[in-house]
Amino acid sequence: MIKRYFNAAIVYASLALACGVFYREFTKYMEFTGKTNLAFLHTHYFMLGMFFFLALALLERAFAFSAQKGVKGWVTVYHIGLNITTACLFLRGLAQATETVLSPALNGSLSGVAGIGHILLGVNILALLILVRRAAIAIKE
């Protein structure tokens, strides 16, 4: 699992860098100088993607928590939650940078889906922390 966590960290670092370049170049091309959610893609992928999976790799090395039942499922849903969240940031950022007016229904839907992504992230972070804690306590006993 350590290799999978490092591979995920590499993928998310690559996505973070690509999103940073896209944000800079797209807003320059569109001559957009205001605030846009595209700026947050870079940091979301670095912190919730790369750093999170680097931390999981180190925790796996220390406590071997991935041997527990359900860890793969929690990690998979974490990936889904992170990518739902960033997809919504991307779509809202595109609308802001192109100065597209969203209908109230579309605006609400986008916020709702982003909220689902954030809920998935939050629940999975807590679940994985509990699993790491369980493995760490089992080592001491």
PDB file of N, CA and C in Angstrom, residues 37-38 83-96 100-118:
ATOM      1  N   ASN A  37     -12.298  30.715  -8.497  1.00  0.00           N
ATOM      2  CA  ASN A  37     -12.051  29.473  -7.770  1.00  0.00           C
ATOM      3  C   ASN A  37     -10.984  28.603  -8.428  1.00  0.00           C
ATOM      4  N   LEU A  38     -10.591  28.930  -9.633  1.00  0.00           N
ATOM      5  CA  LEU A  38      -9.510  28.180 -10.283  1.00  0.00           C
ATOM      6  C   LEU A  38      -8.229  28.248  -9.463  1.00  0.00           C
ATOM      7  N   ASN A  83     -11.921  14.456  -5.922  1.00  0.00           N
ATOM      8  CA  ASN A  83     -12.096  14.816  -7.331  1.00  0.00           C
ATOM      9  C   ASN A  83     -13.456  15.436  -7.625  1.00  0.00           C
ATOM     10  N   ILE A  84     -14.482  15.077  -6.868  1.00  0.00           N
ATOM     11  CA  ILE A  84     -15.765  15.780  -6.992  1.00  0.00           C
ATOM     12  C   ILE A  84     -15.587  17.236  -6.572  1.00  0.00           C
ATOM     13  N   THR A  85     -14.925  17.436  -5.445  1.00  0.00           N
ATOM     14  CA  THR A  85     -14.703  18.795  -4.935  1.00  0.00           C
ATOM     15  C   THR A  85     -13.927  19.637  -5.931  1.00  0.00           C
ATOM     16  N   THR A  86     -12.842  19.101  -6.455  1.00  0.00           N
ATOM     17  CA  THR A  86     -12.027  19.879  -7.381  1.00  0.00           C
ATOM     18  C   THR A  86     -12.717  20.077  -8.732  1.00  0.00           C
ATOM     19  N   ALA A  87     -13.527  19.112  -9.150  1.00  0.00           N
ATOM     20  CA  ALA A  87     -14.285  19.298 -10.396  1.00  0.00           C
ATOM     21  C   ALA A  87     -15.257  20.465 -10.251  1.00  0.00           C
ATOM     22  N   CYS A  88     -15.888  20.572  -9.103  1.00  0.00           N
ATOM     23  CA  CYS A  88     -16.814  21.691  -8.870  1.00  0.00           C
ATOM     24  C   CYS A  88     -16.059  23.012  -8.787  1.00  0.00           C
ATOM     25  N   LEU A  89     -14.891  23.007  -8.151  1.00  0.00           N
ATOM     26  CA  LEU A  89     -14.064  24.217  -8.138  1.00  0.00           C
ATOM     27  C   LEU A  89     -13.696  24.622  -9.563  1.00  0.00           C
ATOM     28  N   PHE A  90     -13.341  23.639 -10.366  1.00  0.00           N
ATOM     29  CA  PHE A  90     -12.965  23.902 -11.751  1.00  0.00           C
ATOM     30  C   PHE A  90     -14.124  24.508 -12.541  1.00  0.00           C
ATOM     31  N   LEU A  91     -15.305  23.895 -12.420  1.00  0.00           N
ATOM     32  CA  LEU A  91     -16.464  24.392 -13.170  1.00  0.00           C
ATOM     33  C   LEU A  91     -16.870  25.796 -12.718  1.00  0.00           C
ATOM     34  N   ARG A  92     -16.889  26.027 -11.401  1.00  0.00           N
ATOM     35  CA  ARG A  92     -17.242  27.361 -10.911  1.00  0.00           C
ATOM     36  C   ARG A  92     -16.171  28.367 -11.329  1.00  0.00           C
ATOM     37  N   GLY A  93     -14.902  27.957 -11.269  1.00  0.00           N
ATOM     38  CA  GLY A  93     -13.824  28.845 -11.679  1.00  0.00           C
ATOM     39  C   GLY A  93     -13.899  29.211 -13.157  1.00  0.00           C
ATOM     40  N   LEU A  94     -14.239  28.239 -13.989  1.00  0.00           N
ATOM     41  CA  LEU A  94     -14.415  28.534 -15.419  1.00  0.00           C
ATOM     42  C   LEU A  94     -15.540  29.541 -15.632  1.00  0.00           C
ATOM     43  N   ALA A  95     -16.640  29.342 -14.925  1.00  0.00           N
ATOM     44  CA  ALA A  95     -17.767  30.275 -15.047  1.00  0.00           C
ATOM     45  C   ALA A  95     -17.349  31.676 -14.598  1.00  0.00           C
ATOM     46  N   GLN A  96     -16.577  31.774 -13.530  1.00  0.00           N
ATOM     47  CA  GLN A  96     -16.126  33.077 -13.047  1.00  0.00           C
ATOM     48  C   GLN A  96     -15.161  33.727 -14.023  1.00  0.00           C
ATOM     49  N   THR A 100     -19.481  33.948 -16.992  1.00  0.00           N
ATOM     50  CA  THR A 100     -20.742  33.305 -17.332  1.00  0.00           C
ATOM     51  C   THR A 100     -21.674  33.408 -16.140  1.00  0.00           C
ATOM     52  N   VAL A 101     -22.891  33.857 -16.376  1.00  0.00           N
ATOM     53  CA  VAL A 101     -23.880  33.950 -15.306  1.00  0.00           C
ATOM     54  C   VAL A 101     -24.593  32.605 -15.207  1.00  0.00           C
ATOM     55  N   LEU A 102     -24.527  32.002 -14.033  1.00  0.00           N
ATOM     56  CA  LEU A 102     -25.185  30.720 -13.800  1.00  0.00           C
ATOM     57  C   LEU A 102     -26.614  30.954 -13.332  1.00  0.00           C
ATOM     58  N   SER A 103     -27.522  30.121 -13.792  1.00  0.00           N
ATOM     59  CA  SER A 103     -28.900  30.213 -13.302  1.00  0.00           C
ATOM     60  C   SER A 103     -28.907  29.845 -11.827  1.00  0.00           C
ATOM     61  N   PRO A 104     -29.914  30.300 -11.087  1.00  0.00           N
ATOM     62  CA  PRO A 104     -29.977  29.928  -9.668  1.00  0.00           C
ATOM     63  C   PRO A 104     -29.981  28.407  -9.450  1.00  0.00           C
ATOM     64  N   ALA A 105     -30.635  27.672 -10.327  1.00  0.00           N
ATOM     65  CA  ALA A 105     -30.677  26.213 -10.190  1.00  0.00           C
ATOM     66  C   ALA A 105     -29.301  25.598 -10.419  1.00  0.00           C
ATOM     67  N   LEU A 106     -28.604  26.045 -11.449  1.00  0.00           N
ATOM     68  CA  LEU A 106     -27.273  25.521 -11.736  1.00  0.00           C
ATOM     69  C   LEU A 106     -26.283  25.919 -10.642  1.00  0.00           C
ATOM     70  N   ASN A 107     -26.392  27.152 -10.171  1.00  0.00           N
ATOM     71  CA  ASN A 107     -25.535  27.620  -9.098  1.00  0.00           C
ATOM     72  C   ASN A 107     -25.738  26.779  -7.838  1.00  0.00           C
ATOM     73  N   GLY A 108     -26.989  26.533  -7.500  1.00  0.00           N
ATOM     74  CA  GLY A 108     -27.299  25.715  -6.328  1.00  0.00           C
ATOM     75  C   GLY A 108     -26.861  24.276  -6.492  1.00  0.00           C
ATOM     76  N   SER A 109     -27.041  23.739  -7.680  1.00  0.00           N
ATOM     77  CA  SER A 109     -26.620  22.362  -7.948  1.00  0.00           C
ATOM     78  C   SER A 109     -25.116  22.210  -7.815  1.00  0.00           C
ATOM     79  N   LEU A 110     -24.384  23.160  -8.356  1.00  0.00           N
ATOM     80  CA  LEU A 110     -22.930  23.121  -8.276  1.00  0.00           C
ATOM     81  C   LEU A 110     -22.473  23.208  -6.819  1.00  0.00           C
ATOM     82  N   SER A 111     -23.102  24.068  -6.051  1.00  0.00           N
ATOM     83  CA  SER A 111     -22.769  24.176  -4.623  1.00  0.00           C
ATOM     84  C   SER A 111     -23.119  22.890  -3.884  1.00  0.00           C
ATOM     85  N   GLY A 112     -24.253  22.296  -4.229  1.00  0.00           N
ATOM     86  CA  GLY A 112     -24.666  21.057  -3.576  1.00  0.00           C
ATOM     87  C   GLY A 112     -23.722  19.906  -3.859  1.00  0.00           C
ATOM     88  N   VAL A 113     -23.312  19.769  -5.094  1.00  0.00           N
ATOM     89  CA  VAL A 113     -22.386  18.688  -5.458  1.00  0.00           C
ATOM     90  C   VAL A 113     -21.025  18.924  -4.798  1.00  0.00           C
ATOM     91  N   ALA A 114     -20.581  20.179  -4.763  1.00  0.00           N
ATOM     92  CA  ALA A 114     -19.321  20.494  -4.074  1.00  0.00           C
ATOM     93  C   ALA A 114     -19.433  20.155  -2.587  1.00  0.00           C
ATOM     94  N   GLY A 115     -20.585  20.412  -2.015  1.00  0.00           N
ATOM     95  CA  GLY A 115     -20.816  20.065  -0.612  1.00  0.00           C
ATOM     96  C   GLY A 115     -20.740  18.570  -0.377  1.00  0.00           C
ATOM     97  N   ILE A 116     -21.281  17.790  -1.303  1.00  0.00           N
ATOM     98  CA  ILE A 116     -21.194  16.325  -1.198  1.00  0.00           C
ATOM     99  C   ILE A 116     -19.730  15.889  -1.234  1.00  0.00           C
ATOM    100  N   GLY A 117     -18.953  16.488  -2.133  1.00  0.00           N
ATOM    101  CA  GLY A 117     -17.525  16.174  -2.202  1.00  0.00           C
ATOM    102  C   GLY A 117     -16.815  16.490  -0.899  1.00  0.00           C
ATOM    103  N   HIS A 118     -17.130  17.642  -0.305  1.00  0.00           N
ATOM    104  CA  HIS A 118     -16.520  18.014   0.969  1.00  0.00           C
ATOM    105  C   HIS A 118     -16.948  17.075   2.095  1.00  0.00           C
TER     106      HIS A 118
END
